[in-house]
Coordinates of C-alpha atoms in Angstrom, one line a residue:
M1 CA -0.1 -0.2 -0.3
P2 CA 1.7 3.5 -1.1
A3 CA 2.6 5.8 1.7
T4 CA 0.9 8.8 1.6
A5 CA 1.6 12.0 -0.1
V6 CA 3.5 14.6 2.4
P7 CA 2.7 17.3 1.4
T8 CA 4.5 20.4 -0.6
L9 CA 4.3 23.8 0.6
D10 CA 3.6 24.8 -2.8
T11 CA 0.5 22.5 -2.5
L12 CA 0.0 23.9 1.5
F13 CA -0.3 27.2 -0.6
A14 CA -2.7 26.5 -3.3
L15 CA -5.0 25.2 -1.1
G16 CA -5.1 27.8 0.9
N17 CA -5.3 30.3 -1.8
Q18 CA -8.3 28.7 -3.5
L19 CA -10.5 28.8 0.8
L20 CA -9.1 31.9 1.0
A21 CA -11.0 32.9 -2.5
A22 CA -14.1 31.2 -1.0
Q23 CA -14.1 33.5 1.8
D24 CA -14.1 30.2 4.8
Y25 CA -10.9 32.4 6.7
A26 CA -10.6 29.2 9.5
A27 CA -10.0 26.4 7.2
A28 CA -7.5 28.7 4.5
A29 CA -5.1 30.0 8.0
Q30 CA -4.6 26.2 8.7
C31 CA -3.7 25.1 5.3
Y32 CA -1.3 28.6 5.8
Q33 CA -0.4 28.3 9.5
Q34 CA 0.9 24.7 7.8
A35 CA 2.7 25.7 5.0
L36 CA 4.5 27.3 7.9
A37 CA 5.5 24.5 9.8
L38 CA 7.7 23.8 6.2
D39 CA 9.2 27.3 5.6
P40 CA 8.5 29.7 8.7
I41 CA 9.5 32.7 6.9
C42 CA 8.0 32.4 4.0
P43 CA 6.4 36.3 2.8
E44 CA 3.5 35.1 1.1
V45 CA 2.5 32.3 3.7
L46 CA 2.2 34.5 6.4
A47 CA 1.1 37.3 4.4
N48 CA -2.1 35.5 3.6
L49 CA -2.2 34.5 7.0
A50 CA -2.0 38.1 7.7
Y51 CA -5.0 39.1 5.4
A52 CA -7.0 35.2 6.3
K53 CA -6.6 36.6 11.0
E54 CA -7.9 39.8 9.3
Q55 CA -10.7 38.7 7.6
Q56 CA -11.9 36.7 10.9
Q57 CA -11.2 40.1 13.0
D58 CA -8.2 39.1 15.0
F59 CA -6.7 41.6 13.9
S60 CA -3.7 41.0 16.2
A61 CA -3.0 37.6 15.5
A62 CA -3.4 39.4 11.3
S63 CA -0.7 42.8 12.9
Q64 CA 1.6 39.8 13.8
Y65 CA 1.4 38.3 11.0
Y66 CA 2.5 40.8 8.5
H67 CA 4.9 42.5 10.9
Q68 CA 6.8 39.6 10.5
A69 CA 5.8 39.1 6.2
L70 CA 7.6 42.0 6.0
Q71 CA 10.5 41.2 8.0
H72 CA 11.7 38.9 4.9
A73 CA 10.6 40.9 1.8
D74 CA 11.9 42.5 -0.6
P75 CA 9.7 43.9 -3.5
Q76 CA 12.6 44.8 -5.2
A77 CA 13.3 41.6 -6.2
H78 CA 9.8 40.9 -6.3
P79 CA 7.6 43.0 -7.0
G80 CA 4.6 40.7 -6.1
Q81 CA 4.8 41.4 -2.4
Q82 CA 4.6 44.8 -2.5
Q83 CA 1.1 44.3 -1.8
I84 CA 2.2 43.0 1.4
Y85 CA 2.8 45.8 2.5
I86 CA -0.2 48.3 1.0
N87 CA -1.6 45.0 2.8
A88 CA -0.5 45.6 6.0
G89 CA -0.8 49.2 5.8
A90 CA -4.3 48.9 5.4
L91 CA -5.1 47.0 8.5
L92 CA -3.1 49.6 10.7
T93 CA -4.9 52.6 9.2
R94 CA -8.2 50.0 9.6
C95 CA -6.8 50.2 13.3
K96 CA -6.3 53.6 13.2
A97 CA -2.4 53.7 13.5
F98 CA -2.2 56.0 11.7
A99 CA 1.1 56.5 12.2
A100 CA 2.4 53.1 12.2
A101 CA 0.1 52.8 8.6
E102 CA 2.0 55.6 7.1
N103 CA 5.6 54.1 8.1
I104 CA 4.8 51.1 6.3
Y105 CA 3.9 53.4 3.3
C106 CA 7.0 54.9 3.3
A107 CA 9.1 52.6 3.7
L108 CA 7.5 50.5 0.8
L109 CA 8.0 53.8 -1.4
Q110 CA 12.0 54.0 -0.6
Q111 CA 12.1 50.3 -1.6
V112 CA 10.3 51.5 -5.1
P113 CA 9.0 54.6 -5.3
G114 CA 7.7 53.6 -9.2
S115 CA 5.5 52.1 -7.0
A116 CA 1.4 53.7 -7.9
A117 CA -0.7 51.9 -5.6
G118 CA 2.0 53.1 -2.7
W119 CA 1.3 56.6 -3.1
S120 CA -2.6 55.5 -3.8
N121 CA -2.8 54.3 -0.5
L122 CA -0.7 56.6 1.5
G123 CA -2.3 59.1 0.3
V124 CA -5.7 57.2 1.6
L125 CA -3.8 57.4 4.7
L126 CA -3.2 61.3 4.7
A127 CA -7.4 61.8 2.8
G128 CA -8.7 60.9 5.9
L129 CA -6.3 62.4 8.6
R130 CA -7.7 65.9 6.4
R131 CA -3.8 65.8 5.3
E132 CA -5.2 66.6 2.0
T133 CA -2.4 68.6 0.1
E134 CA -0.2 65.9 0.5
A135 CA -3.2 63.8 0.4
E136 CA -3.0 65.6 -3.2
D137 CA 0.4 65.2 -4.3
A138 CA 0.6 61.3 -3.5
Y139 CA -2.3 61.2 -5.5
R140 CA -1.1 62.9 -8.3
T141 CA 1.7 61.6 -8.2
A142 CA 0.6 57.7 -8.7
L143 CA -1.6 59.1 -11.1
S144 CA 2.3 60.0 -13.2
L145 CA 3.3 57.2 -13.0
M146 CA -0.3 55.2 -14.4
P147 CA -2.0 57.9 -15.7
D148 CA -4.5 55.0 -16.5
Y149 CA -4.6 54.2 -12.5
R150 CA -8.9 54.2 -11.8
T151 CA -8.1 53.7 -8.3
A152 CA -5.5 56.8 -7.4
S153 CA -8.3 58.4 -10.1
F154 CA -11.1 57.7 -8.5
N155 CA -9.8 58.2 -4.5
L156 CA -9.0 62.4 -5.8
S157 CA -12.1 62.7 -7.2
Y158 CA -13.4 62.0 -3.7
L159 CA -10.7 64.9 -2.5
L160 CA -11.7 66.7 -4.8
L161 CA -15.8 67.2 -4.4
R162 CA -14.8 67.4 -0.7
Q163 CA -12.8 70.8 -1.7
E164 CA -15.5 71.1 -4.0
R165 CA -13.2 71.7 -7.0
W166 CA -16.0 70.4 -9.1
Q167 CA -15.0 69.6 -12.8
E168 CA -12.6 67.6 -12.2
G169 CA -13.8 65.7 -8.9
W170 CA -16.4 64.7 -11.8
Q171 CA -13.9 63.5 -13.9
R172 CA -12.1 62.1 -11.8
L173 CA -15.8 60.1 -10.3
E174 CA -15.9 58.0 -14.1
A175 CA -12.7 56.1 -13.0
R176 CA -15.3 53.8 -10.2
T177 CA -15.5 50.0 -11.2
S178 CA -19.0 50.0 -9.8
Q179 CA -20.2 50.7 -13.2
D180 CA -17.5 47.9 -14.9
A181 CA -20.9 44.8 -13.8
L182 CA -23.9 47.5 -15.8
T183 CA -21.4 47.8 -18.8
K184 CA -21.7 44.5 -19.7
V185 CA -26.1 43.1 -18.8
L186 CA -27.2 46.7 -20.7
P187 CA -27.9 45.8 -24.2
F188 CA -27.8 50.0 -25.1
A189 CA -25.5 52.7 -25.8
R190 CA -24.6 54.3 -22.8
W191 CA -25.2 57.9 -22.2
Q192 CA -21.4 60.6 -22.7
G193 CA -23.6 63.7 -22.3
E194 CA -25.0 64.2 -26.0
P195 CA -28.3 65.9 -27.0
L196 CA -31.0 63.8 -25.6
H197 CA -32.7 64.8 -28.9
G198 CA -35.6 62.9 -27.1
K199 CA -34.8 59.8 -26.3
R200 CA -36.0 57.5 -23.9
M201 CA -33.2 58.3 -20.4
L202 CA -33.1 55.0 -18.1
I203 CA -31.2 55.6 -15.0
V204 CA -29.5 53.0 -13.0
F205 CA -28.5 52.3 -10.0
E206 CA -24.7 52.4 -8.3
C207 CA -23.8 51.5 -5.0
G208 CA -26.6 51.9 -1.9
F209 CA -30.0 53.1 -1.3
G210 CA -29.5 56.7 -0.2
D211 CA -26.8 57.2 -3.4
M212 CA -30.6 56.0 -5.5
L213 CA -32.5 58.7 -3.4
Q214 CA -29.5 61.3 -3.0
F215 CA -29.4 61.2 -7.5
C216 CA -32.7 60.2 -8.1
R217 CA -33.1 64.0 -8.6
Y218 CA -31.4 63.9 -12.1
A219 CA -34.6 62.6 -13.8
S220 CA -36.6 66.1 -13.5
L221 CA -33.4 68.0 -15.1
L222 CA -33.0 65.1 -17.9
K223 CA -36.0 66.1 -19.1
Q224 CA -35.5 69.4 -19.0
L225 CA -32.5 68.5 -20.7
G226 CA -34.6 67.1 -23.8
A227 CA -35.1 63.0 -22.5
A228 CA -39.0 62.0 -23.2
Q229 CA -38.9 59.8 -21.0
T230 CA -37.0 58.7 -18.0
G231 CA -37.4 55.2 -15.8
L232 CA -34.8 54.2 -13.0
L233 CA -33.8 51.1 -12.3
C234 CA -33.5 50.0 -8.6
H235 CA -32.4 48.5 -6.1
P236 CA -36.1 46.8 -5.0
P237 CA -36.4 48.0 -1.6
L238 CA -36.4 51.4 -3.2
K239 CA -39.0 50.9 -6.0
R240 CA -42.4 51.7 -4.0
L241 CA -40.5 55.2 -3.0
L242 CA -39.2 56.0 -6.5
Q243 CA -42.4 55.3 -7.8
T244 CA -43.0 58.8 -6.3
L245 CA -40.9 61.2 -8.2
P246 CA -42.0 63.4 -10.0
D247 CA -41.0 62.9 -13.7
A248 CA -40.1 59.0 -13.6
D249 CA -42.3 57.4 -16.0
V250 CA -41.9 54.0 -14.5
V251 CA -39.6 52.3 -11.9
Y252 CA -37.2 49.4 -12.1
G253 CA -36.2 46.5 -9.4
Y254 CA -33.0 45.8 -10.3
D255 CA -34.8 41.6 -9.9
E256 CA -36.7 42.6 -12.9
T257 CA -36.1 42.0 -16.5
L258 CA -36.2 45.4 -18.7
P259 CA -38.9 44.5 -21.7
D260 CA -37.0 45.3 -25.5
G261 CA -36.5 48.0 -26.9
L262 CA -38.5 51.0 -24.6
W263 CA -35.0 52.7 -23.9
D264 CA -33.0 54.6 -26.2
I265 CA -29.6 55.4 -23.6
W266 CA -29.1 54.7 -20.0
V267 CA -26.8 56.1 -17.2
P268 CA -25.2 54.7 -14.3
I269 CA -26.5 57.4 -11.7
F270 CA -22.5 58.5 -10.0
S271 CA -22.3 59.8 -14.1
L272 CA -25.4 62.5 -13.3
P273 CA -23.7 65.1 -12.0
H274 CA -19.8 65.0 -15.0
H275 CA -22.3 64.9 -18.2
C276 CA -25.2 68.1 -16.5
G277 CA -21.7 69.7 -15.7
T278 CA -23.2 70.2 -12.2
R279 CA -21.3 73.1 -9.6
R280 CA -23.2 73.7 -6.4
A281 CA -24.7 76.9 -7.8
T282 CA -26.2 74.2 -10.0
I283 CA -27.3 71.0 -7.8
P284 CA -30.8 70.5 -8.9
M285 CA -31.5 70.9 -4.8
Q286 CA -35.5 71.6 -4.9
V287 CA -37.6 69.5 -2.6
P288 CA -39.2 66.8 -1.4
Y289 CA -38.6 65.8 -4.7
L290 CA -39.8 62.3 -2.4
F291 CA -43.2 61.8 -1.1
A292 CA -44.7 59.5 1.0
A293 CA -48.2 58.0 -0.1
P294 CA -51.0 60.4 1.8
E295 CA -52.6 56.4 3.0
A296 CA -49.4 55.3 4.3
A297 CA -49.1 59.4 6.7
A298 CA -52.2 58.8 7.8
R299 CA -51.5 54.9 9.9
W300 CA -49.0 56.4 11.7
H301 CA -50.7 59.6 12.1
T302 CA -52.6 58.2 14.4
R303 CA -50.4 56.6 15.7
L304 CA -47.9 58.6 17.4
S305 CA -48.0 60.8 19.9
R306 CA -50.4 63.9 19.1
Q307 CA -49.4 66.1 22.3
Q308 CA -45.2 66.1 22.0
W309 CA -43.2 66.5 19.4
R310 CA -41.9 63.6 17.3
I311 CA -38.0 63.2 16.0
G312 CA -37.1 60.1 14.8
I313 CA -33.5 58.6 15.3
A314 CA -31.1 57.0 13.6
W315 CA -28.1 55.8 15.1
Q316 CA -26.5 52.7 12.9
G317 CA -25.7 51.8 9.8
N318 CA -25.4 48.9 7.6
P319 CA -22.1 48.0 9.5
Q320 CA -20.8 45.4 5.8
F321 CA -20.6 49.6 4.9
E322 CA -16.1 50.2 4.2
T323 CA -16.7 53.3 6.7
D324 CA -19.4 51.8 8.9
Q325 CA -17.0 52.4 12.4
D326 CA -15.8 55.2 11.7
R327 CA -19.8 56.5 11.2
S328 CA -22.5 54.8 13.4
L329 CA -22.2 55.7 17.1
P330 CA -20.8 52.6 19.1
E331 CA -24.6 51.7 20.9
L332 CA -27.6 53.8 21.2
S333 CA -27.1 55.1 25.1
C334 CA -24.7 57.9 23.1
L335 CA -28.1 59.0 22.6
H336 CA -28.9 58.0 26.2
S337 CA -27.9 62.4 27.2
L338 CA -31.0 63.7 24.0
L339 CA -33.4 61.3 24.7
Q340 CA -34.1 62.3 28.1
Q341 CA -35.6 65.9 26.2
S342 CA -38.3 66.2 27.5
G343 CA -41.9 66.8 25.8
V344 CA -40.3 64.5 22.9
Q345 CA -41.5 61.4 21.4
W346 CA -38.9 59.3 20.3
V347 CA -38.7 57.2 17.7
S348 CA -36.3 54.6 16.3
L349 CA -35.7 53.9 12.6
Q350 CA -33.1 51.2 12.1
K351 CA -33.4 48.9 10.6
G352 CA -31.4 45.3 11.6
P353 CA -29.3 44.7 15.0
A354 CA -29.5 47.1 16.2
A355 CA -33.1 48.1 15.7
Q356 CA -33.2 45.1 18.8
Q357 CA -31.2 47.8 20.5
A358 CA -34.4 50.3 20.6
R359 CA -35.9 47.2 21.4
E360 CA -34.2 46.1 24.8
W361 CA -33.2 50.4 26.0
Q362 CA -35.4 50.6 28.5
A363 CA -34.2 53.9 30.2
T364 CA -36.3 56.4 28.1
P365 CA -39.5 56.0 25.6
L366 CA -38.7 55.0 23.0
F367 CA -41.6 53.7 19.5
C368 CA -39.8 51.2 18.2
A369 CA -41.2 49.9 14.1
D370 CA -38.4 48.7 12.4
Q371 CA -40.7 45.0 11.9
E372 CA -43.4 47.8 10.3
L373 CA -40.6 49.3 8.6
H374 CA -40.6 46.5 4.6
D375 CA -39.2 49.0 2.6
F376 CA -38.3 52.5 2.3
A377 CA -41.9 53.8 1.9
D378 CA -43.2 52.4 5.2
T379 CA -40.0 54.6 6.3
A380 CA -40.8 58.1 4.1
A381 CA -44.6 57.5 5.6
L382 CA -43.4 57.2 8.8
I383 CA -41.2 60.2 8.6
S384 CA -42.8 62.4 7.0
Q385 CA -45.4 62.6 10.4
L386 CA -42.3 62.9 12.3
D387 CA -41.4 66.8 13.8
L388 CA -37.1 65.9 13.2
V389 CA -35.1 63.3 12.8
I390 CA -31.6 63.3 13.4
S391 CA -29.2 60.6 12.0
I392 CA -26.5 59.6 11.4
D393 CA -24.6 59.1 7.5
S394 CA -26.8 56.8 6.7
A395 CA -29.9 56.5 4.3
V396 CA -32.6 57.0 6.6
L397 CA -30.9 60.9 6.1
H398 CA -30.9 61.5 2.6
L399 CA -34.4 60.1 2.7
A400 CA -34.8 62.9 5.6
G401 CA -33.3 65.3 3.4
A402 CA -35.2 63.7 0.4
L403 CA -38.9 63.9 1.6
G404 CA -37.7 68.4 2.7
K405 CA -37.9 67.3 6.5
P406 CA -36.2 68.6 8.7
A407 CA -32.5 66.2 10.5
F408 CA -30.2 66.7 11.9
L409 CA -26.3 65.1 11.2
L410 CA -24.2 63.0 13.3
L411 CA -20.5 63.0 10.8
P412 CA -17.7 61.8 12.6
Y413 CA -14.3 63.5 12.1
Y414 CA -12.6 60.6 10.2
R415 CA -13.2 59.6 6.9
Q416 CA -16.3 62.6 6.4
D417 CA -18.2 61.3 3.0
W418 CA -17.3 63.8 0.0
R419 CA -21.0 65.0 0.1
W420 CA -21.1 66.8 3.2
L421 CA -18.2 69.1 2.2
A422 CA -14.8 69.4 4.2
S423 CA -16.9 71.5 6.8
G424 CA -20.3 73.7 7.4
Q425 CA -23.5 73.4 8.8
E426 CA -25.0 73.6 5.2
S427 CA -25.6 70.9 2.5
P428 CA -25.4 72.0 -1.0
W429 CA -27.6 68.6 -1.4
Y430 CA -30.8 69.3 0.8
P431 CA -31.2 72.6 2.4
T432 CA -33.4 70.8 5.7
V433 CA -30.5 69.3 7.0
R434 CA -28.5 70.8 9.4
I435 CA -24.1 68.6 10.3
F436 CA -23.1 68.8 13.1
R437 CA -19.2 67.4 13.3
Q438 CA -16.8 65.6 16.1
R439 CA -14.1 68.0 16.1
Q440 CA -12.2 64.9 17.5
D441 CA -11.8 61.6 16.1
G442 CA -14.3 59.3 18.9
D443 CA -16.0 62.3 20.3
W444 CA -19.6 61.8 19.9
A445 CA -20.4 63.7 23.5
G446 CA -19.1 66.8 21.6
V447 CA -21.6 66.1 19.0
I448 CA -24.3 64.8 21.1
R449 CA -24.2 68.2 23.4
E450 CA -23.9 70.6 20.1
V451 CA -27.2 68.9 18.9
Q452 CA -28.9 69.1 22.5
Q453 CA -28.9 73.0 22.1
A454 CA -29.6 73.4 18.9
L455 CA -32.4 71.1 19.4
Q456 CA -33.6 73.3 22.0
E457 CA -33.2 75.8 19.8
F458 CA -35.2 74.1 17.6
L459 CA -38.1 73.3 19.7
H460 CA -38.5 76.7 20.7
H461 CA -39.5 78.4 17.4
R462 CA -41.3 76.0 16.2
E463 CA -44.3 74.5 16.1
P464 CA -45.0 70.2 16.5
Q465 CA -46.7 69.0 13.5
T466 CA -50.4 68.0 13.9
C467 CA -52.0 66.4 10.5
A468 CA -50.7 64.5 8.3
A469 CA -47.5 64.3 5.5
G470 CA -48.3 62.7 3.0
H471 CA -48.4 63.9 -0.6
A472 CA -49.0 61.5 -4.0
A473 CA -46.5 62.8 -6.8
S474 CA -47.9 65.2 -9.4

């Protein structure tokens, strides 16, 4: 009987990579650890083990393995090992060990000054730290080395838009990869900004719910520019709500089959500001442009307090979102002092895991409606009956803004989204939104204190809403 073959380093590494690609991180880590028994200083094995540990949220072990990998890596002799530096720097950035991350990127660039990826990733770190001049220099260095480097161009676009450098910002945003798959599946021409001349235009979703809520407003502008019809292809939970958009002739969920021959051209939604030449003064900012169904609004009107102010809150976003650990409050208790405001009926607008926090909250009364909010039309009906929404940077905030509802937006210090710009309390996209920004990383308590003061002023100068506020699309 033949002896069992002893697995080689290459065999174990290849198997680990297959398991890593299949997102079986525990099994992949086991393969890499067996491989290290054969060669304990192989940089690629150490780095992939670090990545597997990172995906298992074991950041301490991941950092240790990256450190070992870097000790034995030679990115000059082996260009593929540049990725070890980039992944290690990204982990340290994620853990907010910013100085250590910067040291790693600089170490890579000292050895390989022509690493476009190294410069781009350094730019991301510097932009997050608000060292924006240095970040721009890093991005532009990456692009000088590799002019077609889409990631660097995309990263630069966010920095430029945050600074209101609209023309180049929108142009650079065209480098994003989120639109690539759409080009392969839509069987008609993509709009590149040419005159519309009575063409039938389909606006197609990209990225998250909030992006669609923000940019669907361009349907009206496309009609003004000559489109004969405008349609929307969107996430299914948005379909009923987007049917209230006045200039949307038809709305499809992306789970539906598009009819043949109905549309002449299509456009990914993030390309609309570029092709429409949007600047601050030309942002289509008339609100509301989305509406709650009157019948649904009336049902909430009868269930909510008529003697108190009604204020909705959303404190956490989708945990799968890249920057969620920064934009979301750690827990509902961060709002405890705010929720003690008298004369207010507080309404949780959370869905998902955070809704459980609301149901278990006992410190102050909190109205929970998550089990009745099946799509965004349901949430819009509830928000229409509120006097104010207080939210982190999430789809709830975009929905409140699109409905023309007064809203307070709570923003982190680190990695603020470009659309809220670099400073100020006003939003050029939503005239009813007031922005409250952290002054230092993680200081939600300071933000809440400012919100409490603003809330006192808000309650003093306004009367509670007393009638149902739903409207049908015109």
